[in-house]
Short mmCIF file of the N, C-alpha and C atoms (twelve columns), coordinates in Angstrom:
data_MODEL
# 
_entry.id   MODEL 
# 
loop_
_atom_site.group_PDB 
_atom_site.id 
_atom_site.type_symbol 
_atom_site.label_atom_id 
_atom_site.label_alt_id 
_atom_site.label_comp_id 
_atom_site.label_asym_id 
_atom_site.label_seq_id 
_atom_site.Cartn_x 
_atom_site.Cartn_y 
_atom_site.Cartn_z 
_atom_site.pdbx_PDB_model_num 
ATOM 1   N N  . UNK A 1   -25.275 3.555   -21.073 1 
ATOM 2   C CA . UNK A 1   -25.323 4.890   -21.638 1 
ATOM 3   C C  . UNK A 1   -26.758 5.197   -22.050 1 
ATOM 4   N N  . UNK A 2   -27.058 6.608   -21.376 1 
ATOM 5   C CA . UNK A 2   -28.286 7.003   -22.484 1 
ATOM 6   C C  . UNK A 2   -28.728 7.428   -23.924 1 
ATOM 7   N N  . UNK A 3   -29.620 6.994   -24.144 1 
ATOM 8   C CA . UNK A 3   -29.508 7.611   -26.285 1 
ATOM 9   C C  . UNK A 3   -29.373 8.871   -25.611 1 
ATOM 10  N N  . UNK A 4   -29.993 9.825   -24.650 1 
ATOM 11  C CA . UNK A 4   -29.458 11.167  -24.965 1 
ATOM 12  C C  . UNK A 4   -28.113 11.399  -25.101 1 
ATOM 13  N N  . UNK A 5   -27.757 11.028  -24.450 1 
ATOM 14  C CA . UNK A 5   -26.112 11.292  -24.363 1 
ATOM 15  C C  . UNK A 5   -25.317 10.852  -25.409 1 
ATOM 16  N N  . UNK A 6   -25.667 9.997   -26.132 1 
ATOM 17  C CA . UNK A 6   -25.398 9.649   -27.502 1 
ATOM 18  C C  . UNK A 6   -24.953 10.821  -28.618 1 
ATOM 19  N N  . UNK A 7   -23.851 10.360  -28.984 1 
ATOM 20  C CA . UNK A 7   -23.288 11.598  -29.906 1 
ATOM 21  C C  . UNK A 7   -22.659 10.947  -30.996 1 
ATOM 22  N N  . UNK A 8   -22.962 10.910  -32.100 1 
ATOM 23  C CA . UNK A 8   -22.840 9.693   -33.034 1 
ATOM 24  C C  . UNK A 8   -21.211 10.067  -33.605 1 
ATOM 25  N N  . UNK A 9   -20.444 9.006   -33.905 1 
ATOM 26  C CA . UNK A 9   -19.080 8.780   -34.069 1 
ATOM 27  C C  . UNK A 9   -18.464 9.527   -33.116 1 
ATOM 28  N N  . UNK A 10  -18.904 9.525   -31.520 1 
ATOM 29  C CA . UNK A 10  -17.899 9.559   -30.832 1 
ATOM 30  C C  . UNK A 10  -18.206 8.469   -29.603 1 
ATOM 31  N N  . UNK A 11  -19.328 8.120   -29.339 1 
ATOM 32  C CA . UNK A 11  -19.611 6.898   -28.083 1 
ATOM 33  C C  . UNK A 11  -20.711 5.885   -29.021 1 
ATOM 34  N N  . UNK A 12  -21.286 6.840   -30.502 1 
ATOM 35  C CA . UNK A 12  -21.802 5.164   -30.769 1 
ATOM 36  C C  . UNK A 12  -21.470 5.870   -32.143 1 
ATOM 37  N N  . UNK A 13  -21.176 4.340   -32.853 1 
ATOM 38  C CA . UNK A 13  -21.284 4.302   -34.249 1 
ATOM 39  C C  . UNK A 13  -21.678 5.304   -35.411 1 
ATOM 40  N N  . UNK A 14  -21.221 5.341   -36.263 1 
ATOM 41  C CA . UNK A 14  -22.463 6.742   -37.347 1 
ATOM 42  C C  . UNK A 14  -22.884 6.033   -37.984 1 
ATOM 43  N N  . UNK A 15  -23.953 6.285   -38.198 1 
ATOM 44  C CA . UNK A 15  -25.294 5.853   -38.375 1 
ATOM 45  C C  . UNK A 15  -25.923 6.270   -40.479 1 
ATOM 46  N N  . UNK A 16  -26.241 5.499   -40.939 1 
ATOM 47  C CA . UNK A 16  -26.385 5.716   -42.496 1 
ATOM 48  C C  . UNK A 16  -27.783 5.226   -42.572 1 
ATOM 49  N N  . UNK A 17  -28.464 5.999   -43.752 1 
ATOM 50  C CA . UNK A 17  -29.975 5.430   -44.274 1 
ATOM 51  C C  . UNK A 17  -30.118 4.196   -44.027 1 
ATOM 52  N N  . UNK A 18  -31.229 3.569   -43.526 1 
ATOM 53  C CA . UNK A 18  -31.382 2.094   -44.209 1 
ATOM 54  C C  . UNK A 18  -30.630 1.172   -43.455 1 
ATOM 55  N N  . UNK A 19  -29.665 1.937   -42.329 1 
ATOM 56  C CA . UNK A 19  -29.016 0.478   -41.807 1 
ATOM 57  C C  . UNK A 19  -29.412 -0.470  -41.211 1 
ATOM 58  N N  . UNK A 20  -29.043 -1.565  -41.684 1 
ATOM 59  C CA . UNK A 20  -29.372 -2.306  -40.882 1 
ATOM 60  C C  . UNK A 20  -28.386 -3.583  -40.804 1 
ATOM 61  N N  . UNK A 21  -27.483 -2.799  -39.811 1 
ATOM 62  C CA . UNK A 21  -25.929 -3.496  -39.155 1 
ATOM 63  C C  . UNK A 21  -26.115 -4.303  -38.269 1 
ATOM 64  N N  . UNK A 22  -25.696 -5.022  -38.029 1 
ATOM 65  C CA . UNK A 22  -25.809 -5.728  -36.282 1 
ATOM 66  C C  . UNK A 22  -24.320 -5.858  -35.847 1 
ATOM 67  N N  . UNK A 23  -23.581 -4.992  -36.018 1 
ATOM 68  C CA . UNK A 23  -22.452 -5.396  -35.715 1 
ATOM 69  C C  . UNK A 23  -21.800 -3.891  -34.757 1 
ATOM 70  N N  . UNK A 24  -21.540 -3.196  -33.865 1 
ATOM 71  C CA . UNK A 24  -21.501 -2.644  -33.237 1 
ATOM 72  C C  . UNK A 24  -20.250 -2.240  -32.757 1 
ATOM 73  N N  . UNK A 25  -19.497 -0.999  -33.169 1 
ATOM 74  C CA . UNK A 25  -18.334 -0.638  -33.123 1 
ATOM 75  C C  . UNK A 25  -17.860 -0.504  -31.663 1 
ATOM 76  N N  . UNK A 26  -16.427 -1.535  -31.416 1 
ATOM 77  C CA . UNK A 26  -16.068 -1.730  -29.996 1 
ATOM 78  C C  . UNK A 26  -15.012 -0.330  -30.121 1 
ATOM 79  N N  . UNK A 27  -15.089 0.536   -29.001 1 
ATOM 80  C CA . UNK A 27  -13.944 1.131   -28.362 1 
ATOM 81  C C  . UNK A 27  -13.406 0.964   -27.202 1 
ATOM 82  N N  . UNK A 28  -11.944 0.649   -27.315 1 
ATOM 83  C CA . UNK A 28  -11.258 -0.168  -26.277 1 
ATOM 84  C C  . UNK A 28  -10.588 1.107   -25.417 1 
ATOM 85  N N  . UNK A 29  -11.332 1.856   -25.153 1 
ATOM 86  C CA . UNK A 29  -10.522 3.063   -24.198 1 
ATOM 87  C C  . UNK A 29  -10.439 2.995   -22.553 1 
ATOM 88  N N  . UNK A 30  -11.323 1.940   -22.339 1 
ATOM 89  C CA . UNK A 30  -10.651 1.788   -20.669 1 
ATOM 90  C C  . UNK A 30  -10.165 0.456   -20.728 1 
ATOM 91  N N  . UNK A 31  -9.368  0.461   -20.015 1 
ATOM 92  C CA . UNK A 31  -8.153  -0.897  -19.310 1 
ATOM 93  C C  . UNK A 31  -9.382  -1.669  -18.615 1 
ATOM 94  N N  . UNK A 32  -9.392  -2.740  -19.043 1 
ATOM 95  C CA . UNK A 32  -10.418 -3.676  -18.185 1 
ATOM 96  C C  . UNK A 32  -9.937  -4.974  -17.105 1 
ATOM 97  N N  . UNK A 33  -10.162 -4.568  -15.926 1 
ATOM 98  C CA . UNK A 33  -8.944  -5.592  -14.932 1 
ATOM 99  C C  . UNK A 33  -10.009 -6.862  -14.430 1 
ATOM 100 N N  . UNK A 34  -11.317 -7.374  -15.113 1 
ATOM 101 C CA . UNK A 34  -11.966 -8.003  -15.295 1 
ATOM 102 C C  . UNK A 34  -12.891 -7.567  -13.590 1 
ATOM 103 N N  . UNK A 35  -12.948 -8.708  -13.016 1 
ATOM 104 C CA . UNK A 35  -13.848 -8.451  -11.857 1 
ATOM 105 C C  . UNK A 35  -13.590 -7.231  -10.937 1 
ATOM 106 N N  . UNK A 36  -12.227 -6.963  -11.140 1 
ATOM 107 C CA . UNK A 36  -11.610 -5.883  -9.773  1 
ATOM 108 C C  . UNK A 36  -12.100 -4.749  -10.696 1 
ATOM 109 N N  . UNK A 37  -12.499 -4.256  -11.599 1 
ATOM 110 C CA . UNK A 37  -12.950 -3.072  -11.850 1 
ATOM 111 C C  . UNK A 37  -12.429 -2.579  -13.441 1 
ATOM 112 N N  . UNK A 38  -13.247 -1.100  -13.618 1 
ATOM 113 C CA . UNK A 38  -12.203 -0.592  -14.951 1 
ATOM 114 C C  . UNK A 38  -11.407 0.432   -14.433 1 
ATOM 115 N N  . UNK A 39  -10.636 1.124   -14.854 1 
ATOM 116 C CA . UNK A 39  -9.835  2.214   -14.733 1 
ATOM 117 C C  . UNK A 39  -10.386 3.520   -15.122 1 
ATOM 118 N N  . UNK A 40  -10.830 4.397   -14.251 1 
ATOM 119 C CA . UNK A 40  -11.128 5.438   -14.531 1 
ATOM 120 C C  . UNK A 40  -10.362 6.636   -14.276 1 
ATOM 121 N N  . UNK A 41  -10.799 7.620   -15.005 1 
ATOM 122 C CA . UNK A 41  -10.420 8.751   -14.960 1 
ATOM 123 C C  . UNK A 41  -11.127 9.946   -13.516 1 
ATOM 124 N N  . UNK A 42  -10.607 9.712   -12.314 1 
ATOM 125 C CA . UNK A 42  -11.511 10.718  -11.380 1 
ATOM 126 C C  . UNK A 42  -10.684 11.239  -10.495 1 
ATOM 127 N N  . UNK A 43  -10.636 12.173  -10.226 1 
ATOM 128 C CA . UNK A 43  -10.164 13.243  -9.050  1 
ATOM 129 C C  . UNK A 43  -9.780  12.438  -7.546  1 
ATOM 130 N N  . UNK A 44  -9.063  13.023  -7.450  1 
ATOM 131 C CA . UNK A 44  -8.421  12.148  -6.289  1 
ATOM 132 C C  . UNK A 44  -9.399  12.237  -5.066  1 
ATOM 133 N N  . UNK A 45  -9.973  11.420  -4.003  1 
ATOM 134 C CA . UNK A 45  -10.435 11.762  -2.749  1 
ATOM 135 C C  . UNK A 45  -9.966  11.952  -1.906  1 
ATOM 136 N N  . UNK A 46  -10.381 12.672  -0.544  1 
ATOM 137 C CA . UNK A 46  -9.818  12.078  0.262   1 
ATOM 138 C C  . UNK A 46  -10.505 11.438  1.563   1 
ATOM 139 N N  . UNK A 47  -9.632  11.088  2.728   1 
ATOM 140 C CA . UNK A 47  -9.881  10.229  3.219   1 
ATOM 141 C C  . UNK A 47  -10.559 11.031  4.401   1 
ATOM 142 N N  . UNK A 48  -12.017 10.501  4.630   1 
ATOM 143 C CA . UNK A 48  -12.899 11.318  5.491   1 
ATOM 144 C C  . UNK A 48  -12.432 9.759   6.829   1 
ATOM 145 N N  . UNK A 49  -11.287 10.423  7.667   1 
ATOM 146 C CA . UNK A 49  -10.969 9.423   8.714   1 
ATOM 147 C C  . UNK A 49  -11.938 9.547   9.861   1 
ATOM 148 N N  . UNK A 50  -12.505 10.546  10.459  1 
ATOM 149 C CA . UNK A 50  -13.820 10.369  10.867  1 
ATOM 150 C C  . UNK A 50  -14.793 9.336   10.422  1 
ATOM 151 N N  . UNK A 51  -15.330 8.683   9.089   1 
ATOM 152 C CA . UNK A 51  -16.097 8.172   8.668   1 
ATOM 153 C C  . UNK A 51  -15.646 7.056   8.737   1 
ATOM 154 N N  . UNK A 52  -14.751 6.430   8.774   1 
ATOM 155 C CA . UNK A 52  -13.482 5.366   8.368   1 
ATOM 156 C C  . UNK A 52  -14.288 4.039   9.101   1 
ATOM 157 N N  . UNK A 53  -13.970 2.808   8.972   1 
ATOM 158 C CA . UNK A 53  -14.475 2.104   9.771   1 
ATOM 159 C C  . UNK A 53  -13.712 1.781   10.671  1 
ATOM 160 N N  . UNK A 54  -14.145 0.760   11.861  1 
ATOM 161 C CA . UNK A 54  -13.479 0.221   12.631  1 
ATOM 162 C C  . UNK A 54  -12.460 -0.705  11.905  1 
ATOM 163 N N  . UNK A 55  -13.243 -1.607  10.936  1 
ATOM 164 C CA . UNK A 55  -12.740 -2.613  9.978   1 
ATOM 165 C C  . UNK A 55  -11.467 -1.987  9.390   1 
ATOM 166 N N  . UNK A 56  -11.493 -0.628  8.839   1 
ATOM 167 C CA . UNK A 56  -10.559 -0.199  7.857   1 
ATOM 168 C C  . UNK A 56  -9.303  0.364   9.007   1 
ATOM 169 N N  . UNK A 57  -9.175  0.649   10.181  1 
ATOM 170 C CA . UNK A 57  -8.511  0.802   10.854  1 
ATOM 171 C C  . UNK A 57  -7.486  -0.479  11.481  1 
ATOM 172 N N  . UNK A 58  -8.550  -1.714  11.507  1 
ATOM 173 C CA . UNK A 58  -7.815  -2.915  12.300  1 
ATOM 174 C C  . UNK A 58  -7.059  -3.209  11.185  1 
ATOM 175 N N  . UNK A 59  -7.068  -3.268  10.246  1 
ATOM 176 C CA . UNK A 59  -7.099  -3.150  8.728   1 
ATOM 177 C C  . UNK A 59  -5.114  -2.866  8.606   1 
ATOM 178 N N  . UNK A 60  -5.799  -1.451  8.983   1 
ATOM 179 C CA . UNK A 60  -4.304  -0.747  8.812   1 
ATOM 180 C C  . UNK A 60  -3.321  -0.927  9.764   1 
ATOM 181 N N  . UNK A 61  -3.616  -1.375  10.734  1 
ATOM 182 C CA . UNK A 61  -2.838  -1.309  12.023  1 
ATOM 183 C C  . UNK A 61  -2.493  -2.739  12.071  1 
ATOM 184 N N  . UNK A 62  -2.928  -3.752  11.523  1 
ATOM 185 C CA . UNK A 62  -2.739  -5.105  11.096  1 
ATOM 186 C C  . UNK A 62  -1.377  -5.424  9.931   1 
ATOM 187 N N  . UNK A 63  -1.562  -4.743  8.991   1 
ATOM 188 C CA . UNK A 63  -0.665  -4.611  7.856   1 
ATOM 189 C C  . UNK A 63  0.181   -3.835  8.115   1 
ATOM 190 N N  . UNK A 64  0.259   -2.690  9.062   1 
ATOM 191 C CA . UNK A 64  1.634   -1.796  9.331   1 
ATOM 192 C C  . UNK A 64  1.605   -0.714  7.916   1 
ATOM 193 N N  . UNK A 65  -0.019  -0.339  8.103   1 
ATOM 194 C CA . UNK A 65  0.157   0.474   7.002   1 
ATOM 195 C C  . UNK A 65  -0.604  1.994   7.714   1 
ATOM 196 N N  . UNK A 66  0.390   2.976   7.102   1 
ATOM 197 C CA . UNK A 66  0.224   4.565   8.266   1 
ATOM 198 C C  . UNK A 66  -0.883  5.533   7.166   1 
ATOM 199 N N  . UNK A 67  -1.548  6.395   7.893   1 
ATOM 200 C CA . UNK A 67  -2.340  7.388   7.124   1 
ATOM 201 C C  . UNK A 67  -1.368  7.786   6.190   1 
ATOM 202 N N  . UNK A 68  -0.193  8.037   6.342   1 
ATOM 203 C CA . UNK A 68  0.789   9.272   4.978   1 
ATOM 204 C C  . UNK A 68  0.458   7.585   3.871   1 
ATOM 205 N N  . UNK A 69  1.239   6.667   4.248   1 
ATOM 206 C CA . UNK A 69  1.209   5.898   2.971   1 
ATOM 207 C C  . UNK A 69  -0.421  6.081   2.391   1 
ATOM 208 N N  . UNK A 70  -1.335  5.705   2.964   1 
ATOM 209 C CA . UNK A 70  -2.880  5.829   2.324   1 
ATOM 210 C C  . UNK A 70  -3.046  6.976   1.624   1 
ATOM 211 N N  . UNK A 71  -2.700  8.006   1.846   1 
ATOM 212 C CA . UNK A 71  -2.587  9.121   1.243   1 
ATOM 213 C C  . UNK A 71  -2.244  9.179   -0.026  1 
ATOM 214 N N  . UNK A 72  -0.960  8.400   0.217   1 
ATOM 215 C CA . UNK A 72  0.142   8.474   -0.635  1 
ATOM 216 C C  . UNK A 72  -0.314  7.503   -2.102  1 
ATOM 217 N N  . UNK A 73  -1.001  6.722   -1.672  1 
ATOM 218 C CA . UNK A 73  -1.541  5.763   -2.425  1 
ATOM 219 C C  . UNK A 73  -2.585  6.251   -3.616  1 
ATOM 220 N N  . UNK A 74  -3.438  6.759   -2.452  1 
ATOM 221 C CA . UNK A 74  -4.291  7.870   -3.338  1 
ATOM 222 C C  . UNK A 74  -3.982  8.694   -4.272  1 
ATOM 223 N N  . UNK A 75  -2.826  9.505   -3.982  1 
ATOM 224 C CA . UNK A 75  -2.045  10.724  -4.769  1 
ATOM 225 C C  . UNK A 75  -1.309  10.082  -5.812  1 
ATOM 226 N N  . UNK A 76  -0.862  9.086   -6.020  1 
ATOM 227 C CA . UNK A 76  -0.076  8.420   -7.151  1 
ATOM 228 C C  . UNK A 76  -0.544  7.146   -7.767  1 
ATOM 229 N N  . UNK A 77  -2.017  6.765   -7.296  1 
ATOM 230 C CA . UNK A 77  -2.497  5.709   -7.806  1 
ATOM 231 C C  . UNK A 77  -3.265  5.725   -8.847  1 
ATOM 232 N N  . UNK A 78  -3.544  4.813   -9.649  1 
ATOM 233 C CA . UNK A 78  -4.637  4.278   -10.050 1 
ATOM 234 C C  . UNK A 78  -6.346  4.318   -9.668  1 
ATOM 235 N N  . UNK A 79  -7.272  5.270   -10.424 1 
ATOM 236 C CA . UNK A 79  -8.270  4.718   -9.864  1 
ATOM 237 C C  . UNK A 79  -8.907  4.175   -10.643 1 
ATOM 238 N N  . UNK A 80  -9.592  2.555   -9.659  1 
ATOM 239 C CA . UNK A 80  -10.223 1.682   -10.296 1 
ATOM 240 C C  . UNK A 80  -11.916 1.773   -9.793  1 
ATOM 241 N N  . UNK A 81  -12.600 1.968   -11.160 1 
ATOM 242 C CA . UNK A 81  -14.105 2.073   -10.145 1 
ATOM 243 C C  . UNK A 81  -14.573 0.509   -10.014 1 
ATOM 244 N N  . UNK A 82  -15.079 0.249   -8.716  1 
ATOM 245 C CA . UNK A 82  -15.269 -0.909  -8.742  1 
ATOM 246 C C  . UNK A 82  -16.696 -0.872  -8.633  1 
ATOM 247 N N  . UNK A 83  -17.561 -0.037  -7.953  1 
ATOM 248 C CA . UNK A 83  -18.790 0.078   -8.027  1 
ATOM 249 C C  . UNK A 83  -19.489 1.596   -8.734  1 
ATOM 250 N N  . UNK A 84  -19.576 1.205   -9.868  1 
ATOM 251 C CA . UNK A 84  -20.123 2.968   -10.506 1 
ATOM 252 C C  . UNK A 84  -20.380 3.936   -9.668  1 
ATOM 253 N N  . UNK A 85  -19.752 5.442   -10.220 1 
ATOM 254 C CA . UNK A 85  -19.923 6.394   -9.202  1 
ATOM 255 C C  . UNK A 85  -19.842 5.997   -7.504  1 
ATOM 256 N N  . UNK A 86  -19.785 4.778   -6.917  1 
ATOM 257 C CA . UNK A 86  -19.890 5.042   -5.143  1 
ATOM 258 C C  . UNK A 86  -18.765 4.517   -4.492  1 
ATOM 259 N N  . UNK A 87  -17.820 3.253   -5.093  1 
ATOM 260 C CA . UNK A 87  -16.791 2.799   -4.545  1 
ATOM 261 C C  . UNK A 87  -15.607 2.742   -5.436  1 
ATOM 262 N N  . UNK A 88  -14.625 2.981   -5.248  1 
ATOM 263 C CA . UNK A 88  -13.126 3.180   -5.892  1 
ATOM 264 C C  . UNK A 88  -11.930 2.183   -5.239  1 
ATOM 265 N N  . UNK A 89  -11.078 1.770   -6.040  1 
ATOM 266 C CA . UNK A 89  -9.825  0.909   -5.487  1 
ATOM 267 C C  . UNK A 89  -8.668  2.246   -6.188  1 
ATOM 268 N N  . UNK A 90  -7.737  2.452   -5.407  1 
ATOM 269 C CA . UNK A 90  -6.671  3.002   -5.811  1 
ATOM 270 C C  . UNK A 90  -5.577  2.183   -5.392  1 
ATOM 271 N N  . UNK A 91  -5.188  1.684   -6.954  1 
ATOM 272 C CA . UNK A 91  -3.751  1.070   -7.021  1 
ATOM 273 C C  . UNK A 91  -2.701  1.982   -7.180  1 
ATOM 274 N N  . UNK A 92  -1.667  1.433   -6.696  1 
ATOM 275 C CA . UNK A 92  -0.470  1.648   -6.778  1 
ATOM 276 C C  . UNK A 92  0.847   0.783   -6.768  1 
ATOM 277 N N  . UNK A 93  1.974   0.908   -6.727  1 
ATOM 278 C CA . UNK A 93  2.872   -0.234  -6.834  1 
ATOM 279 C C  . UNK A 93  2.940   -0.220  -5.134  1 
ATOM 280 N N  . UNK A 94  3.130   0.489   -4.524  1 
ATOM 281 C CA . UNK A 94  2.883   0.635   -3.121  1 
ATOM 282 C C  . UNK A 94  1.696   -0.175  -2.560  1 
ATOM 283 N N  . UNK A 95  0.655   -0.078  -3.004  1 
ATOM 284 C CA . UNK A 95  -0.569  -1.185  -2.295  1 
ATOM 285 C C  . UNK A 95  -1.390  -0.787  -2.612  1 
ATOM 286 N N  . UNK A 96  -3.053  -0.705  -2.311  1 
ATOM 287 C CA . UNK A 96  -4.221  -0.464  -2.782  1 
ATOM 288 C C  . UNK A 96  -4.965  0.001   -1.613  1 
ATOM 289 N N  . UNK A 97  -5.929  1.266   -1.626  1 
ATOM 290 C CA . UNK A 97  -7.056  1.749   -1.345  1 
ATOM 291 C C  . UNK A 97  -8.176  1.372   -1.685  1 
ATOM 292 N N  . UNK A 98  -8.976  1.426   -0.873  1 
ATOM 293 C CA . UNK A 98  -10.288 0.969   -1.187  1 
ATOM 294 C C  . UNK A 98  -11.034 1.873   -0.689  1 
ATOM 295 N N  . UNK A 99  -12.028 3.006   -1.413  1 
ATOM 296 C CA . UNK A 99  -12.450 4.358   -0.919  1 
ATOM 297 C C  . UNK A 99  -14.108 3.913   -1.522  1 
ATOM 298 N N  . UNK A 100 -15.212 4.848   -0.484  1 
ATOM 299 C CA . UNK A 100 -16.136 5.215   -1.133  1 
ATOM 300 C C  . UNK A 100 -16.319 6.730   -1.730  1 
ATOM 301 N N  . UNK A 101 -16.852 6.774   -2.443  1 
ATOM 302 C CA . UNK A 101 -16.945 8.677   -2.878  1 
ATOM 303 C C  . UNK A 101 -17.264 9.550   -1.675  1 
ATOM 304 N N  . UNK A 102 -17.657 8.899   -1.141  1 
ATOM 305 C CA . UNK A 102 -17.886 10.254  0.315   1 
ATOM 306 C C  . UNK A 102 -16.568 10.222  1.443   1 
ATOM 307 N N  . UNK A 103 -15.870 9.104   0.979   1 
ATOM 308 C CA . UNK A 103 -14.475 9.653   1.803   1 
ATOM 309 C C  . UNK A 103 -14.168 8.278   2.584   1 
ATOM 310 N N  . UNK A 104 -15.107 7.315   2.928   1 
ATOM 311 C CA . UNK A 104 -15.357 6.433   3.599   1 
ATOM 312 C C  . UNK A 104 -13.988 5.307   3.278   1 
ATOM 313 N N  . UNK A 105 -13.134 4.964   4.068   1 
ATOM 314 C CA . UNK A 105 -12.376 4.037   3.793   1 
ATOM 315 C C  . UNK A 105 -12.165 2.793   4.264   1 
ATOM 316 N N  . UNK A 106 -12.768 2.070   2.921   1 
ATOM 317 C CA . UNK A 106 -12.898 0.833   3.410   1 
ATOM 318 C C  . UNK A 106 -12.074 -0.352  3.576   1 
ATOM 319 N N  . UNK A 107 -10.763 -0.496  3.113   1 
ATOM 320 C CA . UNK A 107 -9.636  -1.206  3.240   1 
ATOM 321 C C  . UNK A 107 -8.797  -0.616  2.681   1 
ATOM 322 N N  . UNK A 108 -6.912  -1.188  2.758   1 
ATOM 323 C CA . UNK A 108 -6.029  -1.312  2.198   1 
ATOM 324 C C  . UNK A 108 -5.203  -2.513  2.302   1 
ATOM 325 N N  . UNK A 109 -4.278  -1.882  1.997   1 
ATOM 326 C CA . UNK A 109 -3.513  -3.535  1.912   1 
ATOM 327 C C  . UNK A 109 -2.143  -2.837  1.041   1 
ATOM 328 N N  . UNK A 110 -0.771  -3.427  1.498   1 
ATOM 329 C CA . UNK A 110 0.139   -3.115  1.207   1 
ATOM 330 C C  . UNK A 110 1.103   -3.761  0.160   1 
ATOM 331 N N  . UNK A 111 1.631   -3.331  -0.520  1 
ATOM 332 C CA . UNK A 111 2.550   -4.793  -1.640  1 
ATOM 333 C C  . UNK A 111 2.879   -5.884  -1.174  1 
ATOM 334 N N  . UNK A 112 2.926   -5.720  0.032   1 
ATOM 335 C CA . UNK A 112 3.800   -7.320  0.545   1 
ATOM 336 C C  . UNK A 112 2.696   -8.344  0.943   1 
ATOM 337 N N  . UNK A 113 1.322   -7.721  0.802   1 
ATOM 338 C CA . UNK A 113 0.293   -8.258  0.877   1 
ATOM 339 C C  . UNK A 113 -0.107  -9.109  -0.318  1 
ATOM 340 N N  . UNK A 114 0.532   -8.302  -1.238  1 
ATOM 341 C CA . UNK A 114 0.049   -8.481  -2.898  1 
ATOM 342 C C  . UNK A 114 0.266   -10.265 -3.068  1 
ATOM 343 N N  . UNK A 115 -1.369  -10.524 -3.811  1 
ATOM 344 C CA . UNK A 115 -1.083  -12.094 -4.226  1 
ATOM 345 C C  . UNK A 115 -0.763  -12.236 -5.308  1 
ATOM 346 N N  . UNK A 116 -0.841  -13.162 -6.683  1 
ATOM 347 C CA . UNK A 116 -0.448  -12.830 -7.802  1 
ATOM 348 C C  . UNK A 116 -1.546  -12.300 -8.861  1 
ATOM 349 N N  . UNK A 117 -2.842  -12.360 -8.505  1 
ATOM 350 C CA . UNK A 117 -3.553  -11.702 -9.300  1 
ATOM 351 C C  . UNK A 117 -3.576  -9.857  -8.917  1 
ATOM 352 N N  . UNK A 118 -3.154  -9.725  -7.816  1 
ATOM 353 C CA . UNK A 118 -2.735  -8.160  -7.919  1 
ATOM 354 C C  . UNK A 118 -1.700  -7.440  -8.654  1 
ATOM 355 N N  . UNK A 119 -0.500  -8.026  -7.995  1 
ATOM 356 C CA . UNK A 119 0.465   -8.082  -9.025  1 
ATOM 357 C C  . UNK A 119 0.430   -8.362  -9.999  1 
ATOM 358 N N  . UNK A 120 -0.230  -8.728  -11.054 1 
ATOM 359 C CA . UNK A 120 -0.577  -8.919  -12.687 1 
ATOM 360 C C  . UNK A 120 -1.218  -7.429  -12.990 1 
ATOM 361 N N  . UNK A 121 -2.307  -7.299  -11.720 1 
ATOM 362 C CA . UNK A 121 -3.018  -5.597  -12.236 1 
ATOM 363 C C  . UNK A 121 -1.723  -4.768  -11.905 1 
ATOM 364 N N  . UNK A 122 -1.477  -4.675  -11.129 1 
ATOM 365 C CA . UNK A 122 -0.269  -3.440  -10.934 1 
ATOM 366 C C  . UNK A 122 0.686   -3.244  -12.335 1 
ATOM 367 N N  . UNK A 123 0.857   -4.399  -12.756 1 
ATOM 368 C CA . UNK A 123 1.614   -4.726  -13.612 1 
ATOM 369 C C  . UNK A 123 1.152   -4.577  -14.866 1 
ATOM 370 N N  . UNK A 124 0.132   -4.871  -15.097 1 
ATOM 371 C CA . UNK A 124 -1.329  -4.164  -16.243 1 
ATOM 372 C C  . UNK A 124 -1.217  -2.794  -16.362 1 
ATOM 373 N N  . UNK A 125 -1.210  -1.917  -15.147 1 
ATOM 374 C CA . UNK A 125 -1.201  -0.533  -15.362 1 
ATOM 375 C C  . UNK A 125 -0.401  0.216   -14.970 1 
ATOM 376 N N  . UNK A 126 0.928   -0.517  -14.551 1 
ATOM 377 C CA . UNK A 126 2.295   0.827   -14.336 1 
ATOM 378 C C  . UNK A 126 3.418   -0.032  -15.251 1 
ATOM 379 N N  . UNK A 127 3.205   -1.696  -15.497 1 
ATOM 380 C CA . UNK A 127 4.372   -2.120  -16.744 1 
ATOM 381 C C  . UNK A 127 5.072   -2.889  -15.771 1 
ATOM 382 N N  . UNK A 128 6.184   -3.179  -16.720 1 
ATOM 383 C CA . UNK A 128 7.019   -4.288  -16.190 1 
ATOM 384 C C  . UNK A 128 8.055   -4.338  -14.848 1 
ATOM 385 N N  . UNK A 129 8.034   -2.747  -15.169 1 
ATOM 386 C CA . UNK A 129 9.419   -2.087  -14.183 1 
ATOM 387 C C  . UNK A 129 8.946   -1.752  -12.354 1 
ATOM 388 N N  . UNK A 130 8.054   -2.548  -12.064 1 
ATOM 389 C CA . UNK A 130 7.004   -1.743  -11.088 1 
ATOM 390 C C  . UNK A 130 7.175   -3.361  -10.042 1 
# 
C-alpha cells in the first residue's frame, strides 16, 4: 500500500501524539488460501478464446471440460488473485479457472480432478455442504 492511499482507521491504524507503537493493527478481511492466492473482490472476465492457448485447450479437451462449464465457473466462482492485478484462479465447487486479466486462459481443471489440497480451498470458501 501507498502512504498516499493511507486513510487512517480505515487501512492503517490511528495514529496519536508521540507514538511510538510497534505493534500494528492486523485486519483479517481477505480469506488467505496461503500459496494459491487471496480472495478477491473483481468483476467477472471473460474468456478471450481467440487468445487462449494451445496448452489451455489440450487442457480442456483432456479433462472433458466444455466452454459453457468454463463460463460457468467464472459466473459462480470464486476469484482468487494469484498474481496482483494480471492473473486470477476462479474457484468453484465445479472446478477452477485459471484467467489472465486480458481474457487469456490459462488452465482448468474439473472436481474430479480435485486433489485434497483443493478440496480444503473449495471447502474454505463455499463450507461444508459443497
Amino acid at each position: 500500500m501507498k502512504i498516499s492511499e493511507a486513510v487512517e482507521g480505515d487501512n492503517i491504524p490511528l495514529w496519536h501524539p508521540r507514538c511510538r507503537c510497534t505493534t500494528v493493527a492486523y485486519f483479517d478481511d481477505k480469506i488467505d488460501l496461503g500459496k494459491f492466492g487471496n480472495v478477491v473482490d473483481v468483476d467477472d472476465l471473460d474468456v478471450d478464446w481467440d487468445l487462449s492457448s494451445i496448452h489451455a485447450f489440450e487442457k480442456m479437451e483432456s479433462r472433458n471440460i466444455s466452454k459453457t462449464l468454463v463460463e460457468d465457473i467464472i459466473k459462480n466462482g470464486k476469484s482468487v488473485e494469484q498474481i496482483p492485478n494480471e492473473k486470477y484462479a476462479y474457484v468453484s465447487p465445479k472446478g477452477v479457472v485459471i484467467l489472465r486479466k486480458d481474457g487469456k486462459l490459462i488452465t482448468t481443471w474439473s472436481e474430479k480432478d480435485f486433489d485434497d489440497n483443493m478440496k480444503n480451498i473449495v471447502k474454505k470458501l463455499f463450507g461444508d455442504d459443497k
